[in-house]
């Protein structure tokens, strides 16, 4: 009788420990995705990396960020990277401002963000993604950027 009671006690303790271990691990992952991301702390590459990493890992395919894009956010050393990915139709999370009251079920494309960032650099304008943005690649925009890039390289 004592052996059976001891065996049940050991099995119960192990089951409870396993449950708590996996529950804490799950909560840690969900806390990681709920941290506030500040745009001023990012650059174009890290912005796109976050959108790619979180794709299909959250309830909605969107990354919520706080703050505005600083003036001249896209730097000259970001251009090569953005040019290399502007054709990409890889799906990623869209952008949602922390003050937005709506969320879309759309997917964004990596190339869509690259096009927005490159247009900002080309036109020397501040980036404004609004409250929500789920950009897609656009062949006409890509052609304009390629033509601009050819003239800049000379």
mmCIF file of C-alpha atoms in Angstrom:
data_model
loop_
_atom_site.group_PDB
_atom_site.id
_atom_site.type_symbol
_atom_site.label_atom_id
_atom_site.label_comp_id
_atom_site.label_asym_id
_atom_site.label_seq_id
_atom_site.Cartn_x
_atom_site.Cartn_y
_atom_site.Cartn_z
ATOM 1 C CA UNK A 1 0.000 0.000 0.000
ATOM 2 C CA UNK A 2 2.823 2.370 0.875
ATOM 3 C CA UNK A 3 4.569 1.590 -2.426
ATOM 4 C CA UNK A 4 1.426 2.353 -4.448
ATOM 5 C CA UNK A 5 0.865 5.625 -2.573
ATOM 6 C CA UNK A 6 4.499 6.610 -3.076
ATOM 7 C CA UNK A 7 4.323 5.688 -6.787
ATOM 8 C CA UNK A 8 1.158 7.767 -7.279
ATOM 9 C CA UNK A 9 2.763 10.685 -5.444
ATOM 10 C CA UNK A 10 5.889 10.547 -7.670
ATOM 11 C CA UNK A 11 3.813 10.315 -10.871
ATOM 12 C CA UNK A 12 1.594 13.195 -9.741
ATOM 13 C CA UNK A 13 4.598 15.375 -8.901
ATOM 14 C CA UNK A 14 6.250 14.654 -12.262
ATOM 15 C CA UNK A 15 3.035 15.381 -14.170
ATOM 16 C CA UNK A 16 2.525 18.685 -12.360
ATOM 17 C CA UNK A 17 6.160 19.687 -12.959
ATOM 18 C CA UNK A 18 5.920 18.898 -16.686
ATOM 19 C CA UNK A 19 2.680 20.874 -17.014
ATOM 20 C CA UNK A 20 4.122 23.909 -15.254
ATOM 21 C CA UNK A 21 7.338 23.769 -17.307
ATOM 22 C CA UNK A 22 5.490 23.825 -20.651
ATOM 23 C CA UNK A 23 2.967 26.392 -19.426
ATOM 24 C CA UNK A 24 5.720 28.835 -18.356
ATOM 25 C CA UNK A 25 7.553 28.299 -21.653
ATOM 26 C CA UNK A 26 4.380 29.063 -23.608
ATOM 27 C CA UNK A 27 3.707 32.220 -21.572
ATOM 28 C CA UNK A 28 7.290 33.394 -22.141
ATOM 29 C CA UNK A 29 6.826 33.134 -25.936
ATOM 30 C CA UNK A 30 3.541 35.049 -25.875
ATOM 31 C CA UNK A 31 5.093 37.777 -23.700
ATOM 32 C CA UNK A 32 7.914 38.140 -26.232
ATOM 33 C CA UNK A 33 5.418 39.022 -28.978
ATOM 34 C CA UNK A 34 3.504 41.464 -26.798
ATOM 35 C CA UNK A 35 6.451 43.759 -26.040
ATOM 36 C CA UNK A 36 6.134 47.279 -27.434
ATOM 37 C CA UNK A 37 8.371 47.891 -30.445
ATOM 38 C CA UNK A 38 9.506 51.460 -31.019
ATOM 39 C CA UNK A 39 10.171 52.446 -34.625
ATOM 40 C CA UNK A 40 12.968 54.817 -33.609
ATOM 41 C CA UNK A 41 14.922 51.795 -32.324
ATOM 42 C CA UNK A 42 14.804 50.028 -35.712
ATOM 43 C CA UNK A 43 16.382 50.383 -39.118
ATOM 44 C CA UNK A 44 14.838 49.112 -42.395
ATOM 45 C CA UNK A 45 16.520 45.711 -42.155
ATOM 46 C CA UNK A 46 15.467 45.053 -38.562
ATOM 47 C CA UNK A 47 11.928 46.301 -39.334
ATOM 48 C CA UNK A 48 11.576 43.794 -42.177
ATOM 49 C CA UNK A 49 13.239 41.027 -40.150
ATOM 50 C CA UNK A 50 10.686 41.457 -37.354
ATOM 51 C CA UNK A 51 7.819 41.347 -39.859
ATOM 52 C CA UNK A 52 9.224 38.158 -41.399
ATOM 53 C CA UNK A 53 9.969 36.418 -38.088
ATOM 54 C CA UNK A 54 6.515 37.016 -36.638
ATOM 55 C CA UNK A 55 4.599 35.913 -39.735
ATOM 56 C CA UNK A 56 2.098 33.173 -38.795
ATOM 57 C CA UNK A 57 3.253 33.290 -35.163
ATOM 58 C CA UNK A 58 0.617 35.695 -33.871
ATOM 59 C CA UNK A 59 -3.187 35.627 -33.964
ATOM 60 C CA UNK A 60 -3.191 38.357 -36.611
ATOM 61 C CA UNK A 61 -0.385 38.722 -39.130
ATOM 62 C CA UNK A 62 0.528 42.185 -37.974
ATOM 63 C CA UNK A 63 3.271 43.776 -35.905
ATOM 64 C CA UNK A 64 2.170 46.577 -33.614
ATOM 65 C CA UNK A 65 4.666 49.403 -33.285
ATOM 66 C CA UNK A 66 4.779 52.699 -31.467
ATOM 67 C CA UNK A 67 6.073 56.075 -32.574
ATOM 68 C CA UNK A 68 6.718 57.802 -35.864
ATOM 69 C CA UNK A 69 9.439 57.152 -38.385
ATOM 70 C CA UNK A 70 12.258 59.648 -37.861
ATOM 71 C CA UNK A 71 13.282 62.005 -40.666
ATOM 72 C CA UNK A 72 15.841 60.392 -42.985
ATOM 73 C CA UNK A 73 15.166 56.991 -41.425
ATOM 74 C CA UNK A 74 16.453 55.153 -44.496
ATOM 75 C CA UNK A 75 20.217 55.632 -44.733
ATOM 76 C CA UNK A 76 22.511 55.305 -47.745
ATOM 77 C CA UNK A 77 23.914 52.009 -46.423
ATOM 78 C CA UNK A 78 20.357 50.522 -46.375
ATOM 79 C CA UNK A 79 19.834 50.992 -50.120
ATOM 80 C CA UNK A 80 21.713 47.874 -51.323
ATOM 81 C CA UNK A 81 19.711 45.642 -48.988
ATOM 82 C CA UNK A 82 16.379 47.229 -49.953
ATOM 83 C CA UNK A 83 17.180 46.972 -53.686
ATOM 84 C CA UNK A 84 18.016 43.286 -53.238
ATOM 85 C CA UNK A 85 14.619 42.476 -51.682
ATOM 86 C CA UNK A 86 12.260 44.825 -53.544
ATOM 87 C CA UNK A 87 11.170 42.036 -55.948
ATOM 88 C CA UNK A 88 10.364 39.688 -53.053
ATOM 89 C CA UNK A 89 6.793 38.476 -52.792
ATOM 90 C CA UNK A 90 7.576 36.655 -49.549
ATOM 91 C CA UNK A 91 4.663 37.043 -47.152
ATOM 92 C CA UNK A 92 5.252 38.824 -43.875
ATOM 93 C CA UNK A 93 3.328 40.606 -41.135
ATOM 94 C CA UNK A 94 1.842 43.980 -41.871
ATOM 95 C CA UNK A 95 2.308 47.135 -39.828
ATOM 96 C CA UNK A 96 -0.177 48.355 -37.228
ATOM 97 C CA UNK A 97 0.235 51.547 -35.240
ATOM 98 C CA UNK A 98 -0.303 51.106 -31.515
ATOM 99 C CA UNK A 99 -3.231 53.581 -31.678
ATOM 100 C CA UNK A 100 -5.076 51.710 -34.419
ATOM 101 C CA UNK A 101 -8.460 50.297 -33.478
ATOM 102 C CA UNK A 102 -8.696 47.922 -36.435
ATOM 103 C CA UNK A 103 -6.710 44.946 -37.638
ATOM 104 C CA UNK A 104 -6.743 43.465 -41.112
ATOM 105 C CA UNK A 105 -6.492 39.823 -42.083
ATOM 106 C CA UNK A 106 -4.293 40.666 -45.080
ATOM 107 C CA UNK A 107 -0.666 39.692 -45.512
ATOM 108 C CA UNK A 108 2.086 42.109 -46.461
ATOM 109 C CA UNK A 109 4.986 41.363 -48.802
ATOM 110 C CA UNK A 110 8.638 41.992 -47.989
ATOM 111 C CA UNK A 111 9.114 43.755 -51.328
ATOM 112 C CA UNK A 112 6.219 46.092 -50.560
ATOM 113 C CA UNK A 113 7.968 47.462 -47.488
ATOM 114 C CA UNK A 114 11.247 47.760 -49.426
ATOM 115 C CA UNK A 115 9.481 49.823 -52.105
ATOM 116 C CA UNK A 116 7.973 52.178 -49.513
ATOM 117 C CA UNK A 117 11.335 52.655 -47.812
ATOM 118 C CA UNK A 118 13.174 53.210 -51.110
ATOM 119 C CA UNK A 119 10.571 55.735 -52.293
ATOM 120 C CA UNK A 120 11.029 57.616 -49.044
ATOM 121 C CA UNK A 121 14.782 57.778 -49.615
ATOM 122 C CA UNK A 122 14.457 58.735 -53.298
ATOM 123 C CA UNK A 123 11.930 61.504 -52.671
ATOM 124 C CA UNK A 124 13.479 62.611 -49.357
ATOM 125 C CA UNK A 125 10.133 62.273 -47.605
ATOM 126 C CA UNK A 126 9.218 61.029 -44.158
ATOM 127 C CA UNK A 127 7.699 57.541 -44.036
ATOM 128 C CA UNK A 128 4.042 57.464 -43.036
ATOM 129 C CA UNK A 129 2.449 54.025 -42.933
ATOM 130 C CA UNK A 130 -0.777 55.322 -41.398
ATOM 131 C CA UNK A 131 -2.556 53.242 -38.785
ATOM 132 C CA UNK A 132 -2.334 49.976 -40.767
ATOM 133 C CA UNK A 133 -0.287 49.035 -43.793
ATOM 134 C CA UNK A 134 -0.019 45.760 -45.688
ATOM 135 C CA UNK A 135 2.048 46.679 -48.774
ATOM 136 C CA UNK A 136 2.496 44.519 -51.847
ATOM 137 C CA UNK A 137 5.132 44.587 -54.556
ATOM 138 C CA UNK A 138 4.337 46.739 -57.578
ATOM 139 C CA UNK A 139 6.104 46.328 -60.935
ATOM 140 C CA UNK A 140 5.680 49.980 -61.919
ATOM 141 C CA UNK A 141 7.268 51.177 -58.678
ATOM 142 C CA UNK A 142 10.082 48.666 -59.097
ATOM 143 C CA UNK A 143 10.833 49.991 -62.605
ATOM 144 C CA UNK A 144 10.965 53.579 -61.312
ATOM 145 C CA UNK A 145 13.316 52.578 -58.511
ATOM 146 C CA UNK A 146 15.557 50.610 -60.884
ATOM 147 C CA UNK A 147 15.781 53.600 -63.248
ATOM 148 C CA UNK A 148 16.604 55.900 -60.337
ATOM 149 C CA UNK A 149 19.216 53.449 -59.025
ATOM 150 C CA UNK A 150 20.944 53.275 -62.418
ATOM 151 C CA UNK A 151 21.351 57.065 -62.458
ATOM 152 C CA UNK A 152 22.627 57.152 -58.867
ATOM 153 C CA UNK A 153 25.258 54.467 -59.475
ATOM 154 C CA UNK A 154 26.943 56.427 -62.293
#
